[in-house]
CSV table of C-alpha atoms in Angstrom, one decimal:
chain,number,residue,atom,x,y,z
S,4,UNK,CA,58.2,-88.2,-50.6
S,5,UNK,CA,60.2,-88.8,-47.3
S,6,UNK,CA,63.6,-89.8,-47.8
S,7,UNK,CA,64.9,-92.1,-44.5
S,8,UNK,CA,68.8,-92.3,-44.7
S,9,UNK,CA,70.2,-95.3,-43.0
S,10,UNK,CA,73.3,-97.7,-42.9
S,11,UNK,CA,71.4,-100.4,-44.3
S,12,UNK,CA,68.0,-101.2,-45.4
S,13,UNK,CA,66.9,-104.5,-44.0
S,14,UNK,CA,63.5,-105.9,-44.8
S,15,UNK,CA,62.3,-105.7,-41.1
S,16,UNK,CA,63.1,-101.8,-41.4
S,17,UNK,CA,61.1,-101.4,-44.7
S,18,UNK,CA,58.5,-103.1,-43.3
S,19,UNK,CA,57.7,-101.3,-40.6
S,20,UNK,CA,59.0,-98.0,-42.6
S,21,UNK,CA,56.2,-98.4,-44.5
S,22,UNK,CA,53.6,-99.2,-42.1
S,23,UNK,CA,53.8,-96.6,-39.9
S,24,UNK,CA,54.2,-94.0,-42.5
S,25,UNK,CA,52.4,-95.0,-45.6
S,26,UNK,CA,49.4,-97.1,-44.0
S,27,UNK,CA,48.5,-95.1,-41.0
S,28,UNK,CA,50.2,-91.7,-41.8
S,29,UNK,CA,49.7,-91.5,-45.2
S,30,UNK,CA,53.5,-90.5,-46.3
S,31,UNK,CA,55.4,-91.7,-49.1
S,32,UNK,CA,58.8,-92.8,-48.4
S,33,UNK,CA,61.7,-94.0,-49.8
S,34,UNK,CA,65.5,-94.9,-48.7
S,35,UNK,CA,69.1,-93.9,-49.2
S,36,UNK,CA,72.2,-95.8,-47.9
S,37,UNK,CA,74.6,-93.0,-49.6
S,38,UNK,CA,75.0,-90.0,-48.3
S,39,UNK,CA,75.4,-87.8,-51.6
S,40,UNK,CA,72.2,-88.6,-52.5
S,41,UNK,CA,70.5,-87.9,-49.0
S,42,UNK,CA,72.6,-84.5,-49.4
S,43,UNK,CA,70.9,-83.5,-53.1
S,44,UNK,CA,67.4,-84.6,-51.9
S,45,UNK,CA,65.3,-81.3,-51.8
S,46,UNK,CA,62.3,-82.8,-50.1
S,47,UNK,CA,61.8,-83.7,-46.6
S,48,UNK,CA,64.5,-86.4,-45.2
S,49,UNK,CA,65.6,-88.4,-42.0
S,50,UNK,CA,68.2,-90.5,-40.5
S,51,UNK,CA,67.8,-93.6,-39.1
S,52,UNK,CA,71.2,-94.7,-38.0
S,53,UNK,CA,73.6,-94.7,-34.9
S,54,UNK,CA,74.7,-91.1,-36.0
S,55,UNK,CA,73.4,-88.1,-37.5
S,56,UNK,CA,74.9,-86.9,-40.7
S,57,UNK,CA,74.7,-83.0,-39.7
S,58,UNK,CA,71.8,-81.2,-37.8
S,59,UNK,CA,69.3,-82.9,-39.8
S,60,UNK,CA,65.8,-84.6,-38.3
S,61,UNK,CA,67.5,-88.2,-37.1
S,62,UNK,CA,66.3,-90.9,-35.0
S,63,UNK,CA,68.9,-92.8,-33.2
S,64,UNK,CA,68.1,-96.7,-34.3
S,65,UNK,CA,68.4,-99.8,-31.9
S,66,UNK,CA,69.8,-102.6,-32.8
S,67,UNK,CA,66.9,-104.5,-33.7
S,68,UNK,CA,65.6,-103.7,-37.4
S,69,UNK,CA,69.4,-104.8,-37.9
S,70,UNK,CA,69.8,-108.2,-36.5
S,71,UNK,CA,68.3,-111.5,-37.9
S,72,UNK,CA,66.3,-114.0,-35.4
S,73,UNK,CA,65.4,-113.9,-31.9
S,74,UNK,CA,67.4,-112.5,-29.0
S,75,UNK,CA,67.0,-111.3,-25.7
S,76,UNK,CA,65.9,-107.5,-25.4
S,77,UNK,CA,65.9,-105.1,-22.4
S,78,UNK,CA,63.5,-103.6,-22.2
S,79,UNK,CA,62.5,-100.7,-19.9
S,80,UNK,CA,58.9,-98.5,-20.6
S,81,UNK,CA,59.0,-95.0,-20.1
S,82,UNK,CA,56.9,-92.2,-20.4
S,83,UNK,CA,56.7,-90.2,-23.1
S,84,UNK,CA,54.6,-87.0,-23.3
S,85,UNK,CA,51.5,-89.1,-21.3
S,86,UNK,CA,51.8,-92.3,-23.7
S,87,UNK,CA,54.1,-95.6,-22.8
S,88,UNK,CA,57.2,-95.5,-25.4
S,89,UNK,CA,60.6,-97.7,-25.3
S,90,UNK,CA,63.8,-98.6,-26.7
S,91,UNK,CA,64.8,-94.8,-25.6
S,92,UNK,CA,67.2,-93.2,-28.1
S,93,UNK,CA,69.4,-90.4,-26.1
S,94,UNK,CA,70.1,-86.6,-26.5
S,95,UNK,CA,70.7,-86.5,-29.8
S,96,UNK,CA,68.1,-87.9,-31.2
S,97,UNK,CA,65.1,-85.5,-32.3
S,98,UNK,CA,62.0,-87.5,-31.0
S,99,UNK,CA,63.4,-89.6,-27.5
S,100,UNK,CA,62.4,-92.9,-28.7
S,101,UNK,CA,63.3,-95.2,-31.7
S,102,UNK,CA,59.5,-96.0,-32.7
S,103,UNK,CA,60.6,-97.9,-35.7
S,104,UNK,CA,62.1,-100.7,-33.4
S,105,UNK,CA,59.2,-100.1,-30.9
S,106,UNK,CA,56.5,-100.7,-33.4
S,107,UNK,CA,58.8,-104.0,-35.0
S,108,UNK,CA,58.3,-105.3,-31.6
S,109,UNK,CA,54.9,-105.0,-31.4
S,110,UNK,CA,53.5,-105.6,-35.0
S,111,UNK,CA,56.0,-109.0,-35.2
S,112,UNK,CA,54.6,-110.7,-32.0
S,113,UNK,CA,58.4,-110.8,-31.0
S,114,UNK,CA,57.3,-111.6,-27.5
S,115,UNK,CA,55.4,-114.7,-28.6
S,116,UNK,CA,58.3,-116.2,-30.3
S,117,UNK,CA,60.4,-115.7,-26.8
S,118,UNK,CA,59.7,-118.7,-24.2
S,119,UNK,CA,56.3,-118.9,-22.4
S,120,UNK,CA,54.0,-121.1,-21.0
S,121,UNK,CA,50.8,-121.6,-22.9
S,122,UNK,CA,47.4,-121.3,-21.5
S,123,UNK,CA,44.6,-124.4,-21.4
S,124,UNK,CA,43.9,-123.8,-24.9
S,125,UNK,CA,47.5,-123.3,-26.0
S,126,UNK,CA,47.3,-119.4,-26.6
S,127,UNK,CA,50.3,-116.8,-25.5
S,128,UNK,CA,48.8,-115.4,-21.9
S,129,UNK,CA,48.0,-112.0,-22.0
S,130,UNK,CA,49.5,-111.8,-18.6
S,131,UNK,CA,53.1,-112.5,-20.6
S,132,UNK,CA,52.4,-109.5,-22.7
S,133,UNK,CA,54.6,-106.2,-22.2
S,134,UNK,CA,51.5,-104.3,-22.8
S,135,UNK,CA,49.4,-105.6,-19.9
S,136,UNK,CA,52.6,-106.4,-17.8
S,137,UNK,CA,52.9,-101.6,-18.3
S,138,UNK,CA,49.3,-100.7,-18.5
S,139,UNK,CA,49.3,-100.5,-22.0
S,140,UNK,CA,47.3,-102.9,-23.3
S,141,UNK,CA,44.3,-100.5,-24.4
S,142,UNK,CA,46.4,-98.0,-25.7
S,143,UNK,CA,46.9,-98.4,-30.1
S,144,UNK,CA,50.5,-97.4,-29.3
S,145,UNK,CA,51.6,-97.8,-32.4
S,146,UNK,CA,49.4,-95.4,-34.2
S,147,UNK,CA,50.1,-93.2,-31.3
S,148,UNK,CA,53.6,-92.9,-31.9
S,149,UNK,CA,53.2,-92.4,-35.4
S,150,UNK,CA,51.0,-89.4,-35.0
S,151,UNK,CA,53.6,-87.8,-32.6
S,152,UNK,CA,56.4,-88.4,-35.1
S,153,UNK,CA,54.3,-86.6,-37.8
S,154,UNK,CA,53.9,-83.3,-35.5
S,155,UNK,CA,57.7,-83.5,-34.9
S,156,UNK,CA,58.0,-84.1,-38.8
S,157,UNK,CA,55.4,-80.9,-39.5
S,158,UNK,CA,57.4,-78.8,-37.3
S,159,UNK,CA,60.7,-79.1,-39.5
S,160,UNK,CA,58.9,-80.2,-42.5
S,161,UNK,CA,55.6,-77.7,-43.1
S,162,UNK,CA,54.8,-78.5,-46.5
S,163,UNK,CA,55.5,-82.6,-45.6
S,164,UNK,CA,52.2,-84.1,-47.6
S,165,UNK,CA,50.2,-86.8,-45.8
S,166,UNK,CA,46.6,-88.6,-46.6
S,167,UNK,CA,44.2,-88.1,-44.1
S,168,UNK,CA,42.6,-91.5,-43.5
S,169,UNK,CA,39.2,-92.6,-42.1
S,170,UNK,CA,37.9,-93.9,-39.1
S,171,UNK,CA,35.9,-97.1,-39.5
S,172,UNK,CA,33.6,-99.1,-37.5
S,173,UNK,CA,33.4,-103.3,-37.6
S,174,UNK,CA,31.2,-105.1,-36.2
S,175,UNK,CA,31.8,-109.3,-36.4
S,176,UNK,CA,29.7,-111.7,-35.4
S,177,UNK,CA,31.7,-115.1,-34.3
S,178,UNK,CA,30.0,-118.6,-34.6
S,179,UNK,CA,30.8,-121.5,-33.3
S,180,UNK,CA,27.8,-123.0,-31.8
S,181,UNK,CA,24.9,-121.4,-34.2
S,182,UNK,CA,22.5,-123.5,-32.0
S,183,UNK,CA,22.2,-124.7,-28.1
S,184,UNK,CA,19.6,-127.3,-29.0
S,185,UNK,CA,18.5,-127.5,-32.2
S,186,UNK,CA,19.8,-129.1,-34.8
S,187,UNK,CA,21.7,-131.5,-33.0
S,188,UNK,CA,20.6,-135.1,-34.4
S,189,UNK,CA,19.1,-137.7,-32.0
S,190,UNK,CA,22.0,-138.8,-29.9
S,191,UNK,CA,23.5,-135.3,-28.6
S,192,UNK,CA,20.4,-134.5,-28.2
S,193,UNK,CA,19.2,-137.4,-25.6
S,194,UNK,CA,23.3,-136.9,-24.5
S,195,UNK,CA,22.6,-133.3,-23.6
S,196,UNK,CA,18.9,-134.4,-22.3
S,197,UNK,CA,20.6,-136.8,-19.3
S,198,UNK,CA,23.8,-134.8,-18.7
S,199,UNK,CA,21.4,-131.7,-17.9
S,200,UNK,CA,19.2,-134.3,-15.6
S,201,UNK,CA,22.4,-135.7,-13.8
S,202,UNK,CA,23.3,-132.0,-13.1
S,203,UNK,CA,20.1,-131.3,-11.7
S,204,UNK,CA,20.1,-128.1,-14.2
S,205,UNK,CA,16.8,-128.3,-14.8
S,206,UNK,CA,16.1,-124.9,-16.1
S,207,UNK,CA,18.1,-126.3,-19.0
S,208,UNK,CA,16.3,-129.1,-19.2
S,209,UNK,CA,13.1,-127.3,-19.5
S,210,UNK,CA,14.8,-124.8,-22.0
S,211,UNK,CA,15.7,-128.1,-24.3
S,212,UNK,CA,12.6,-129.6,-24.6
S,213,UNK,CA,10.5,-126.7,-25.2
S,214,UNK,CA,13.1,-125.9,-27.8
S,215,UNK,CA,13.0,-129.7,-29.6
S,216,UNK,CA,8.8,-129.2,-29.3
S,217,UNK,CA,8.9,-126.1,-31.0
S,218,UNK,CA,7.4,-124.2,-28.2
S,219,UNK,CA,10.3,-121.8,-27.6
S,220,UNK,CA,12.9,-120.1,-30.5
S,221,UNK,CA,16.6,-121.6,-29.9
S,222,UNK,CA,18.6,-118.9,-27.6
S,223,UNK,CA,21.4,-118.8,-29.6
S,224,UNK,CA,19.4,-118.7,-33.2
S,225,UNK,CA,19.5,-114.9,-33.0
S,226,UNK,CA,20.7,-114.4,-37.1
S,227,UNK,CA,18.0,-112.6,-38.7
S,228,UNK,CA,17.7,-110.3,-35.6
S,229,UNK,CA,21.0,-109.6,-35.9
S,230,UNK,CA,20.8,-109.0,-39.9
S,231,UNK,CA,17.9,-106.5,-39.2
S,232,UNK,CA,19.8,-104.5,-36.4
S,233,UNK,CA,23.0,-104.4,-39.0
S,234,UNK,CA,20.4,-103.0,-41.8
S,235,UNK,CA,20.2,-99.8,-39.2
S,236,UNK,CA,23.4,-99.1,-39.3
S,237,UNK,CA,26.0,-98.2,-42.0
S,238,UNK,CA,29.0,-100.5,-40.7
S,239,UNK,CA,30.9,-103.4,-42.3
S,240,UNK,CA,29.7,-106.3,-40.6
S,241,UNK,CA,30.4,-110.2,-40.9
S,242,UNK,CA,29.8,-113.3,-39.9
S,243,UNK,CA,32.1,-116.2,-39.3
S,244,UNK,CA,30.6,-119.7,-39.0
S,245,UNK,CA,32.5,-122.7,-38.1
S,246,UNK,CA,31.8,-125.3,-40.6
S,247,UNK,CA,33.8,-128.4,-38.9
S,248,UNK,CA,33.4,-132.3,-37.7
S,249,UNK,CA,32.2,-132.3,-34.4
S,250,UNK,CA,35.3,-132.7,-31.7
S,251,UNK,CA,35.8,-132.2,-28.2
S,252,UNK,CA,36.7,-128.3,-29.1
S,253,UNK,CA,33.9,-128.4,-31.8
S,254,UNK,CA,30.5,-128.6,-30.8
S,255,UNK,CA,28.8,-126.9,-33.6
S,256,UNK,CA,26.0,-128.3,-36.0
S,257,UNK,CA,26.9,-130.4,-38.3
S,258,UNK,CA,28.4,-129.3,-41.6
S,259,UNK,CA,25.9,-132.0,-43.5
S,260,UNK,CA,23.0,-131.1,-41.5
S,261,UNK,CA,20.6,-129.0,-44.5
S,262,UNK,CA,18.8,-126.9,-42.2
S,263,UNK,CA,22.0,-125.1,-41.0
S,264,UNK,CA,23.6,-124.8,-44.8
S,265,UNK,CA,20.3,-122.9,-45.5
S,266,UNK,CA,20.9,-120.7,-42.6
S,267,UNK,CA,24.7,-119.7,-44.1
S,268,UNK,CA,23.3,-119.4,-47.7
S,269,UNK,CA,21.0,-117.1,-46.3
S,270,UNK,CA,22.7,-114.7,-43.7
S,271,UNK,CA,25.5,-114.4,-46.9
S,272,UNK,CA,22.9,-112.8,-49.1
S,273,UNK,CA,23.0,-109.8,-46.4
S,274,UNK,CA,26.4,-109.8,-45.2
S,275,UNK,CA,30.5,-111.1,-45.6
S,276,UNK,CA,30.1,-114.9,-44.6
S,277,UNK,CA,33.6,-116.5,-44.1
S,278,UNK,CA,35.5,-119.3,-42.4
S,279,UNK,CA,35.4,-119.7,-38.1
S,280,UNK,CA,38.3,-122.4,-37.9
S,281,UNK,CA,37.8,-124.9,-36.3
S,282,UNK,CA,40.2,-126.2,-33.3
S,283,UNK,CA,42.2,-129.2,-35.4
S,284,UNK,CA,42.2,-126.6,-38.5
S,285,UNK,CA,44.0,-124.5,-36.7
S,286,UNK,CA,46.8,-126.4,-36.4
S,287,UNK,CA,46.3,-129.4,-39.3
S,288,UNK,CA,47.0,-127.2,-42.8
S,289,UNK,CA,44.9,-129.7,-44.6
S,290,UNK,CA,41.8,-129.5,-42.4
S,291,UNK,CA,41.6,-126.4,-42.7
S,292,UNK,CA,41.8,-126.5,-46.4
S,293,UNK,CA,38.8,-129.2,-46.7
S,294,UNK,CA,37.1,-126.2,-44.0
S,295,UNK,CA,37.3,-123.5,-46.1
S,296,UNK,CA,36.5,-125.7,-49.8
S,297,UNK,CA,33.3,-126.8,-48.1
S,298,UNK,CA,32.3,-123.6,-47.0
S,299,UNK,CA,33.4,-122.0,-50.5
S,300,UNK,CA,31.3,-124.7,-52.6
S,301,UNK,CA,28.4,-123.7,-49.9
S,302,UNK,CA,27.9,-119.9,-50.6
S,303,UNK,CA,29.4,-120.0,-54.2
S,304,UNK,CA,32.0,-117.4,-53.5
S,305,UNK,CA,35.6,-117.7,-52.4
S,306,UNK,CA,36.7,-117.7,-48.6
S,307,UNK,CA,39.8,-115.7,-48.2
S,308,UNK,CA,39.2,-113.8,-44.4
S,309,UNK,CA,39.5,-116.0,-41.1
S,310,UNK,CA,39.0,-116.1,-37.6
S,311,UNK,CA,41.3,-118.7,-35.5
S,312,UNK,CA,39.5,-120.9,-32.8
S,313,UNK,CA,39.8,-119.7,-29.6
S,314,UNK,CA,41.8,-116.4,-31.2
S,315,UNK,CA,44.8,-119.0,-31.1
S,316,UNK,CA,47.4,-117.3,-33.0
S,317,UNK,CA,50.4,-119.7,-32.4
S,318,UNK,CA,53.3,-117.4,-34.3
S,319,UNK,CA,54.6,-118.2,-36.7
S,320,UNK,CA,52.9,-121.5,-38.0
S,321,UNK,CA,49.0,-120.3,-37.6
S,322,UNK,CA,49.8,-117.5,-39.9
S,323,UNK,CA,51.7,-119.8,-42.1
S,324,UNK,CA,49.1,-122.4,-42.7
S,325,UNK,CA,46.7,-119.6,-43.0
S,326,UNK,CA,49.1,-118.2,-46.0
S,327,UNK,CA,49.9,-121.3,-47.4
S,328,UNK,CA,45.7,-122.1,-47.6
S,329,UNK,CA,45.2,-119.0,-49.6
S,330,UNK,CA,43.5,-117.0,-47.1
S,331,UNK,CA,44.3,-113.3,-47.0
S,332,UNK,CA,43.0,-111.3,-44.0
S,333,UNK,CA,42.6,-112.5,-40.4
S,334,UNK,CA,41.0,-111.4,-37.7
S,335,UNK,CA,41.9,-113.1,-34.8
S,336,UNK,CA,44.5,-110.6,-33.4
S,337,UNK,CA,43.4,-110.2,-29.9
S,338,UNK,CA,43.1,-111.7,-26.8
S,339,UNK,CA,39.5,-113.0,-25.6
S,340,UNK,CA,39.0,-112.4,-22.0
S,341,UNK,CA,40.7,-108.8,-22.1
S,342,UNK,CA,40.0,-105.5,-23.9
S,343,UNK,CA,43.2,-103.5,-25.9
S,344,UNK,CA,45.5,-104.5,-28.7
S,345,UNK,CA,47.9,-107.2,-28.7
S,346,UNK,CA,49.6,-105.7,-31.5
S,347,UNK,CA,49.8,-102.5,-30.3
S,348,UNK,CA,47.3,-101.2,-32.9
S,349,UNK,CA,44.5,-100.3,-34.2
S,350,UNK,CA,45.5,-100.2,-37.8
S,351,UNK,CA,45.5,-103.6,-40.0
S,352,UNK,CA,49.3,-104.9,-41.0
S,353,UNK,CA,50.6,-107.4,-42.8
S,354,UNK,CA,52.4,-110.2,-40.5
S,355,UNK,CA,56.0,-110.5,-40.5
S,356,UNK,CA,57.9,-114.1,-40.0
S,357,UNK,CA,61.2,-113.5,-38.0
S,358,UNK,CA,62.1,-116.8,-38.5
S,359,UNK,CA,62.1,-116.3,-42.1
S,360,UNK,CA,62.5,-113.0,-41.9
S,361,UNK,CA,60.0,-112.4,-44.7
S,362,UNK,CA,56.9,-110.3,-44.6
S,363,UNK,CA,53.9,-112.0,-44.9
S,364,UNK,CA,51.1,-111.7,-47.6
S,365,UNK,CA,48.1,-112.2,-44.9
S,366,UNK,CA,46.6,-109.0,-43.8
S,367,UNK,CA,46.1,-109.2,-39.8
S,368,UNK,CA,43.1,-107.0,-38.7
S,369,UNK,CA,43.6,-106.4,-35.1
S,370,UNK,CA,40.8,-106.0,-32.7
S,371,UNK,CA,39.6,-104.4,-29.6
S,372,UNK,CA,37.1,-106.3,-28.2
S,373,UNK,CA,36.2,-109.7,-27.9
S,374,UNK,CA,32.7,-109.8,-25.8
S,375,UNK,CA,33.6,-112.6,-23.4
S,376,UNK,CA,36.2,-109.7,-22.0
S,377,UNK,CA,32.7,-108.2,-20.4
S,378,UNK,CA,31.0,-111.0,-19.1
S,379,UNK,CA,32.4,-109.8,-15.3
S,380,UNK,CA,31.3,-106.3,-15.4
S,381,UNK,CA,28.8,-105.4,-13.6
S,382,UNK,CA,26.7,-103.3,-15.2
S,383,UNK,CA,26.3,-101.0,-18.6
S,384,UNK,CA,27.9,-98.2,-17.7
S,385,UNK,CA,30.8,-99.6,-16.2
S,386,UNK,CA,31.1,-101.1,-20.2
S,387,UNK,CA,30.4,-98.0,-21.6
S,388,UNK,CA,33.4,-96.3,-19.1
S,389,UNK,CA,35.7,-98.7,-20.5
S,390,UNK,CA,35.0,-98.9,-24.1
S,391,UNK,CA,34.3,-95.0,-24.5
S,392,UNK,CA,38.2,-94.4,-23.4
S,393,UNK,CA,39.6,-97.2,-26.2
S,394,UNK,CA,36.9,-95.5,-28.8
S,395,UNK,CA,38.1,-92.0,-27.9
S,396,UNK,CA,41.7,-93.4,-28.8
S,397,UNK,CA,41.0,-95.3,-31.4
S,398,UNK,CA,38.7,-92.2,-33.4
S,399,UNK,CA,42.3,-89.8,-32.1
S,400,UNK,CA,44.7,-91.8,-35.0
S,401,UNK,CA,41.5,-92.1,-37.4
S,402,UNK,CA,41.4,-96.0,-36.9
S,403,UNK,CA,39.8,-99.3,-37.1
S,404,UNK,CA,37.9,-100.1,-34.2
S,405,UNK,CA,36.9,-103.8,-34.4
S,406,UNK,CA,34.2,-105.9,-32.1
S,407,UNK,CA,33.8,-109.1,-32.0
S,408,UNK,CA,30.5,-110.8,-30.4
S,409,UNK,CA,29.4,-114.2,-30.3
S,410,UNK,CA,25.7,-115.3,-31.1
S,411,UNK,CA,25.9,-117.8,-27.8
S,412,UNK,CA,26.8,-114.8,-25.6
S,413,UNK,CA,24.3,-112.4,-27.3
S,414,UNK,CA,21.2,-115.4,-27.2
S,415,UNK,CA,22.3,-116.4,-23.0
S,416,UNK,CA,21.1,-115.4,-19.9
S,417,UNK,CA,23.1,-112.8,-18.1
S,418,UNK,CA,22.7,-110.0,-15.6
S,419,UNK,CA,23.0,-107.8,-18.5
S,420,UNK,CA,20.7,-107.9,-21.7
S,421,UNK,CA,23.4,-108.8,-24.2
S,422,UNK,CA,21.4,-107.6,-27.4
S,423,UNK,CA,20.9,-104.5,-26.1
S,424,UNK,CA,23.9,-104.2,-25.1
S,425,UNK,CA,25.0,-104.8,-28.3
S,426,UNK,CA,23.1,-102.5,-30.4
S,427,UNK,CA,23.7,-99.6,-28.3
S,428,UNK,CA,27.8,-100.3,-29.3
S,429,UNK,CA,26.9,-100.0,-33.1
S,430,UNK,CA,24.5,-96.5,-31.9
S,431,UNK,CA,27.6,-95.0,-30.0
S,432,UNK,CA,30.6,-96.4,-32.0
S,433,UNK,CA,29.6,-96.8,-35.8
S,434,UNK,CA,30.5,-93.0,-36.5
């Protein structure tokens, strides 16, 4: 058991206490706020304060696991042994950083809560992000800096106890159009049919009818391929369908439409089937809850895990409505058209509300890669370059390295065979 020491315990330093040390370190911990008892604790301590007590292992604490609400933050990035730190915490301090706040920072979305111009789809721009803005982004941080403040612990603490955690592989599949053609009732179809003919994209045309007369398999109707390249392969995989009225966001089959509940019954004998939201949901509480009842009465089980639209997590009130519907894990953390961690890591967290100043009950499982951040590269190995360096990172703090793909992406025509593509990630990555 740790002890941390401190001037006061607040729940934003508890919560992020506790993740760094008891969900990716694997370290009990525990606090004092008097000193006697900090003093008569045999085992290995801290102190996370303005001071240090004696000589004693101590982290110099910013202000912000301390204050309540939002407020503006310098912040300057440094360098610390070869990995991007802040909130520096002077001489005296035994590790130069105050990782706690750091992390807070990170793992809270802080930044999203600051002012910033949304983008088309009303998401938080990567580009606003401190990560991308210092060459972070594909760096777990986080989990980085929680590993370093072990070895420092180790050093003055040899017999400190810790769990060694796993590393683990997830693969997701993301749908929100299970079909380009098929499927689509009379009047899309025909809609589709002329706006194809007045865009002289006649390929498509071509690919449509021989689709609707049965000559050719639907592009993006790729499931059961997909179910027998995941039976290959020992890795948690799922698959979220959006199960929604058609809007001007949602273009996917209908939710009515018997052919397509069949496919959904079917793909969740073989793997996790839960909720894709759909655009409106993400935003109207009780949309969402008619979504996930539908798809609940569907597959006879209960849908607790979610994936926003668009990965349009609007902090605080996504996660809210998300909390307040019963789900329990999302995995929308991540941005869509680039490859890292918006959180800062690779490790799943529960959310925290600054405004309440309450940690959530939703788990958040962060991931990596989202496959539309590869549609401009070139070739495979200029992928495999790129995602090799986040893998090395992410096996380095034993994490959770999390992919999501679309079936629209991995049925189209690109430069690059998608599927193959795709199946050589679970090869390389799964272990």
């Amino acid at each position: 058991m740790l002890l941390i020491f401190t001037h006061k315990v607040t729940n934003r330093l508890t919560y992020t206490a506790k993740q760094i040390f008891e969900r990716i370190l694997g370290v009990e911990v525990t606090f004092a706020t008097k000193v006697e008892d900090f003093i008569k604790h045999n085992g290995p301590k801290m102190t996370y304060s303005k001071q240090p007590l004696q000589n004693e292992f101590f982290i110099r604490s910013n202000d912000l696991l301390f204050e309540q609400g939002i407020n503006d933050l310098e912040i300057k990035v440094s360098d610390w042994d070869g990995i991007p730190c802040f909130f520096s915490a002077g001489e005296k301090s035994t590790i130069p950083y105050d990782i706690f706040s750091a992390s807070f920072f990170l793992l809270s979305r802080y930044e999203e809560y600051l002012p910033h111009v949304k983008d088309s789809v009303g998401r938080f721009p990567v580009k606003e992000s401190l990560a991308y803005q210092h060459k972070f982004l594909e760096l777990p941080v986080v989990d980085l800096w929680a590993y370093k403040l072990l070895d420092a612990l180790k050093a003055r603490f040899p017999k400190l106890k810790h769990l060694e955690r796993s590393y683990n592989f997830t693969s997701i599949i993301n749908v929100t159009t299970s079909h380009a053609f098929k499927m689509r009732g009379l009047a899309r179809s025909l809609g589709g049919l002329f706006l194809d003919l007045g865009n002289l994209k006649f390929g498509y045309v071509w690919d449509r009818v021989s689709v609707l007369m049965g000559l050719k398999k639907d592009p993006y109707d790729n499931f059961y391929e997909l179910v027998e390249i995941h039976k290959k392969f020992p890795i948690k995989t799922m698959f979220f369908f959006q199960f929604a009225k058609h809007s001007a966001h949602d273009k996917n089959v209908s939710p009515n439409n018997n052919r397509f509940r069949y496919l959904i019954k079917s793909i969740a004998d073989y793997s996790i089937v839960s909720l894709s939201t759909s655009f409106l949901s993400s935003t109207d509480k009780n949309v969402l809850k008619e979504e996930k009842k539908q798809l609940a009465n569907l597959v006879h089980r209960p849908i607790t895990y979610s994936r926003l639209r668009y990965n349009r997590v609007n902090v605080p009130a996504a996660y809210r409505n998300l909390v307040e519907t019963e789900f329990t894990d999302d995995f929308s953390m991540g941005y869509t058209h680039e490859i890292g961690f918006r959180a800062g890591t690779c490790t799943p967290f529960h959310f925290y509300d600054i405004n309440m100043e309450v940690r959530q009950p939703l788990k958040v499982h962060p991931f990596a890669l989202h496959d539309y951040a590869l549609v401009n590269f070139k070739n495979p190995s200029e992928v495999f370059e790129k995602m090799d360096r986040v893998y090395r990172m992410v096996k380095q703090v034993n994490g959770n390295f999390i992919m999501v793909f679309s079936n629209e992406l991995l049925g189209g025509k690109h430069h690059m065979d998608w599927m193959e593509l795709y199946q050589s990630f679970l090869k390389r990555y799964y272990v």
